[in-house]
Structure formats: C-alpha cells, structure tokens
CSV table of N, CA and C in Angstrom, one decimal:
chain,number,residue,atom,x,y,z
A,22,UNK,N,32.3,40.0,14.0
A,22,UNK,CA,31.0,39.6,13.5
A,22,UNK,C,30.7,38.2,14.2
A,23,UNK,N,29.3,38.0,14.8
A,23,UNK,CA,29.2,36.5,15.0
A,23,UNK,C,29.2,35.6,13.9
A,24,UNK,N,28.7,34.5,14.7
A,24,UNK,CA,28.8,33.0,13.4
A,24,UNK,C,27.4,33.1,14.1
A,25,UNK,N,26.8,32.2,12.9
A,25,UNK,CA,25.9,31.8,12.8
A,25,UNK,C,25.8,30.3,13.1
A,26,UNK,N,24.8,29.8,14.1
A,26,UNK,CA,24.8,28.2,14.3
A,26,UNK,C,23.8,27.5,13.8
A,27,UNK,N,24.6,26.4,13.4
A,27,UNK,CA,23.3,25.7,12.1
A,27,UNK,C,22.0,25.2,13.1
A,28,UNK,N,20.9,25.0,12.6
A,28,UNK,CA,19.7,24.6,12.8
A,28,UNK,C,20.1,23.3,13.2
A,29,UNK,N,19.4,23.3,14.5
A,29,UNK,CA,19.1,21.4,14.6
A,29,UNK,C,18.3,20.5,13.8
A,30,UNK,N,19.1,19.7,13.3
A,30,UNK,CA,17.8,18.6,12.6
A,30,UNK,C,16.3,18.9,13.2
A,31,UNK,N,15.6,18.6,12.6
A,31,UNK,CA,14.0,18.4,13.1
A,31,UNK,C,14.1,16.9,12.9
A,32,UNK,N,13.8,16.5,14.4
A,32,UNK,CA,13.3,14.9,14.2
A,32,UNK,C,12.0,14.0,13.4
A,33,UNK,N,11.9,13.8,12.9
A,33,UNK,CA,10.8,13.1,12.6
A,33,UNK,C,9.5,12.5,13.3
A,34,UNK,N,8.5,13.9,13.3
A,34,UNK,CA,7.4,13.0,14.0
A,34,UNK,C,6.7,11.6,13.9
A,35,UNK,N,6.7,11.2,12.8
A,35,UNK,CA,6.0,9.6,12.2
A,35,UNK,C,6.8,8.5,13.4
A,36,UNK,N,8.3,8.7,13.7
A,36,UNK,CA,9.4,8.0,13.9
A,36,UNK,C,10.1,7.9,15.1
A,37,UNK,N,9.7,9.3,15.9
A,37,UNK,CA,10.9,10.0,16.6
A,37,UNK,C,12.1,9.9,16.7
A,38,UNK,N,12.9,9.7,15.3
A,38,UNK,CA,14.1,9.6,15.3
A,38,UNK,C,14.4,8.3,15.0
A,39,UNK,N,13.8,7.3,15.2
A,39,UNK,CA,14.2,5.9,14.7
A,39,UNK,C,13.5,5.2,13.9
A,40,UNK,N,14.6,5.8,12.5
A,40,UNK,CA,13.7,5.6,11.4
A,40,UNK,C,13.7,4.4,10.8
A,41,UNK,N,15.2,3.9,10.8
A,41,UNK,CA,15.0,2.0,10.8
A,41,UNK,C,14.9,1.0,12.2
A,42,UNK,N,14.0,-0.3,11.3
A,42,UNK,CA,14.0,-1.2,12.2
A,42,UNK,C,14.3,-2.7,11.3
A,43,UNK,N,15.1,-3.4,12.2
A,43,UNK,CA,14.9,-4.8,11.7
A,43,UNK,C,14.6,-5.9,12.4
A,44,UNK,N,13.0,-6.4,11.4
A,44,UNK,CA,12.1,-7.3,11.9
A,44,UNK,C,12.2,-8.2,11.6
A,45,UNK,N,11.9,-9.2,12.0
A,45,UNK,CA,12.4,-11.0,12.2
A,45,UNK,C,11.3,-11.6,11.1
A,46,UNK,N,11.5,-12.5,10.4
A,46,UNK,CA,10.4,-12.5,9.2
A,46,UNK,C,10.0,-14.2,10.1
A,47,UNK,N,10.8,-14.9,11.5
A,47,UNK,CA,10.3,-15.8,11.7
A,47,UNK,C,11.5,-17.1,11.3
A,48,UNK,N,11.8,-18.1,11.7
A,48,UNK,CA,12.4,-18.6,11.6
A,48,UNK,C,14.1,-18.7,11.2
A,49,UNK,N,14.6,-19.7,10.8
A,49,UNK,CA,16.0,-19.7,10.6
A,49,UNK,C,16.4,-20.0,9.5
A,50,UNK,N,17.7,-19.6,8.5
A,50,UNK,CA,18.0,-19.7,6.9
A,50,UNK,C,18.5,-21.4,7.5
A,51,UNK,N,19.3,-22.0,6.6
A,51,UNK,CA,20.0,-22.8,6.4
A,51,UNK,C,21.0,-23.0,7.5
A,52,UNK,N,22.3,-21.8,7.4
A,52,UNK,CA,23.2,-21.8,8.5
A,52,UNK,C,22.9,-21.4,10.1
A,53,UNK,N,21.5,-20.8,10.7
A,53,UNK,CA,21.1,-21.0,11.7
A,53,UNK,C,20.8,-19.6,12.0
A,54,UNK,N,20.9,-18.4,11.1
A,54,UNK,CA,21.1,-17.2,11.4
A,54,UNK,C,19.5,-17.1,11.2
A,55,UNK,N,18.7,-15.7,12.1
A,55,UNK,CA,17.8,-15.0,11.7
A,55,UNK,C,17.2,-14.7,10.3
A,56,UNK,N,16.2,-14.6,9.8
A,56,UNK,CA,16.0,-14.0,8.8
A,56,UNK,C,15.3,-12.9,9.1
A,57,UNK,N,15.6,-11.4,8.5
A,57,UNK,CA,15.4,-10.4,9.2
A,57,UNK,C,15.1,-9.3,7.8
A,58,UNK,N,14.5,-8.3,7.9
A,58,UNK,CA,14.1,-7.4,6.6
A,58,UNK,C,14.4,-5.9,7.3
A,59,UNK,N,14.8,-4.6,6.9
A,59,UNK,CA,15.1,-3.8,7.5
A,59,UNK,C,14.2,-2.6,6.8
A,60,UNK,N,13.0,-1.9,7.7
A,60,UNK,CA,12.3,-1.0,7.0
A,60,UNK,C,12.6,0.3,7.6
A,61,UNK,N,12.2,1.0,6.8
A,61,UNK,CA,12.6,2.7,7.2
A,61,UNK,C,11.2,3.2,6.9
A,62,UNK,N,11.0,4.4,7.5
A,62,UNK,CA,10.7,5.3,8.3
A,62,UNK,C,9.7,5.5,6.3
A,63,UNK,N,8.4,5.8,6.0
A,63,UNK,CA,7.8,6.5,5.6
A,63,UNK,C,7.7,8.0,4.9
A,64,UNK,N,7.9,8.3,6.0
A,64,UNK,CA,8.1,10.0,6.6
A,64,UNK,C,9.1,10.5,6.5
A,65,UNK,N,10.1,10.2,6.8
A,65,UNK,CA,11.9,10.6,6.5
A,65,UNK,C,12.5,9.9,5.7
A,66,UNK,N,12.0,8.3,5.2
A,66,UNK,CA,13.1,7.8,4.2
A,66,UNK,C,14.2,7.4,5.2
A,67,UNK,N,14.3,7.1,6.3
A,67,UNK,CA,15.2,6.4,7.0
A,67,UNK,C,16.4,7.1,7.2
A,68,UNK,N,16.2,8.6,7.3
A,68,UNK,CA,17.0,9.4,7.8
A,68,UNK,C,16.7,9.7,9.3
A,69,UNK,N,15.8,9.8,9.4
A,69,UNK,CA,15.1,10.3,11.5
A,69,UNK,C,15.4,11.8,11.3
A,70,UNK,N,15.3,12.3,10.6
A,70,UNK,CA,14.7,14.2,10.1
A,70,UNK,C,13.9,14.4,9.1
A,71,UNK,N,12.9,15.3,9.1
A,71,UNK,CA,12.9,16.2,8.4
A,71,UNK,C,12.9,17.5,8.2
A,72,UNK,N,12.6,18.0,7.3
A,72,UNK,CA,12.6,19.8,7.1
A,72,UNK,C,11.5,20.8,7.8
A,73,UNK,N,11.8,22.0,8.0
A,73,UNK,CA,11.1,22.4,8.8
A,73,UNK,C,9.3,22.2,7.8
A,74,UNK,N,9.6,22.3,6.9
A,74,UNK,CA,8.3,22.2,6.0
A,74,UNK,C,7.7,21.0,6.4
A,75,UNK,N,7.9,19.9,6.1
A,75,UNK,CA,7.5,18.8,6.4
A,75,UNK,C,7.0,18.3,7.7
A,76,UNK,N,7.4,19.0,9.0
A,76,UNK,CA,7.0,19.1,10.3
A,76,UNK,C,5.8,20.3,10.5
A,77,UNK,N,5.0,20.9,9.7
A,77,UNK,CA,4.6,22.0,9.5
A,77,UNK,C,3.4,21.2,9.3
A,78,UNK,N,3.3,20.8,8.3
A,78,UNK,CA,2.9,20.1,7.6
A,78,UNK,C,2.0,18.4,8.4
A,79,UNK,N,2.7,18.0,8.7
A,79,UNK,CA,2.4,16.8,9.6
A,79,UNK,C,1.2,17.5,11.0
A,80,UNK,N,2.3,18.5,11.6
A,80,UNK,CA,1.8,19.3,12.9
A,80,UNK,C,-0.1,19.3,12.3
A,81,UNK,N,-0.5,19.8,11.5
A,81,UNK,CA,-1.6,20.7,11.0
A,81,UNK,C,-2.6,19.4,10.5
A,82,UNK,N,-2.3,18.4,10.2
A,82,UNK,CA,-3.1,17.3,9.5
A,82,UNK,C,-3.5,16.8,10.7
C-alpha cells in the first residue's frame, strides 16, 4: 500500500511567509542597545501559513 504525503503548508498570502518583524521604535535604552517591538503577521498570527480555507478565502476578496 502507498503512504500518503502530507500537504505542504500554504504560505501566507498577507506575509509571504514572513510573518514576524522587528521594528526599531528609534533610539537607544540606557545600556546602548536598540529598542525594538516584534509584530506578527495579522493573517497567520505569526506562524507564515495558513489553511487551505483561509487562502480561499483571501484569493476571492
């Protein structure tokens, strides 16, 4: 009997796959480092997939 191969993720159209980013809020803390905030993706929740429904769905709007 064959195997069955799993589905490839569906990437995330909002994102294509890169669903975090971290953006510089501008200047420096105290000890000299960046200050930086890390946002995700809307659309996926900061995973970079979604379900085939969800891409269905996006496609058609």
């Amino acid at each position: 009997m064959t195997q069955h191969t799993p589905l490839a993720p569906r990437i995330c159209p909002a994102c294509d796959g890169f669903a975090s980013a971290a953006i510089t809020l501008g200047g420096r803390d105290a000890r000299g480092h960046l200050r930086t905030i890390t946002v995700h993706c809307p659309a996926c929740h900061g995973t970079g997939t979604v379900s085939a429904r969800r891409v269905r769905e996006g496609a058609g709007a």
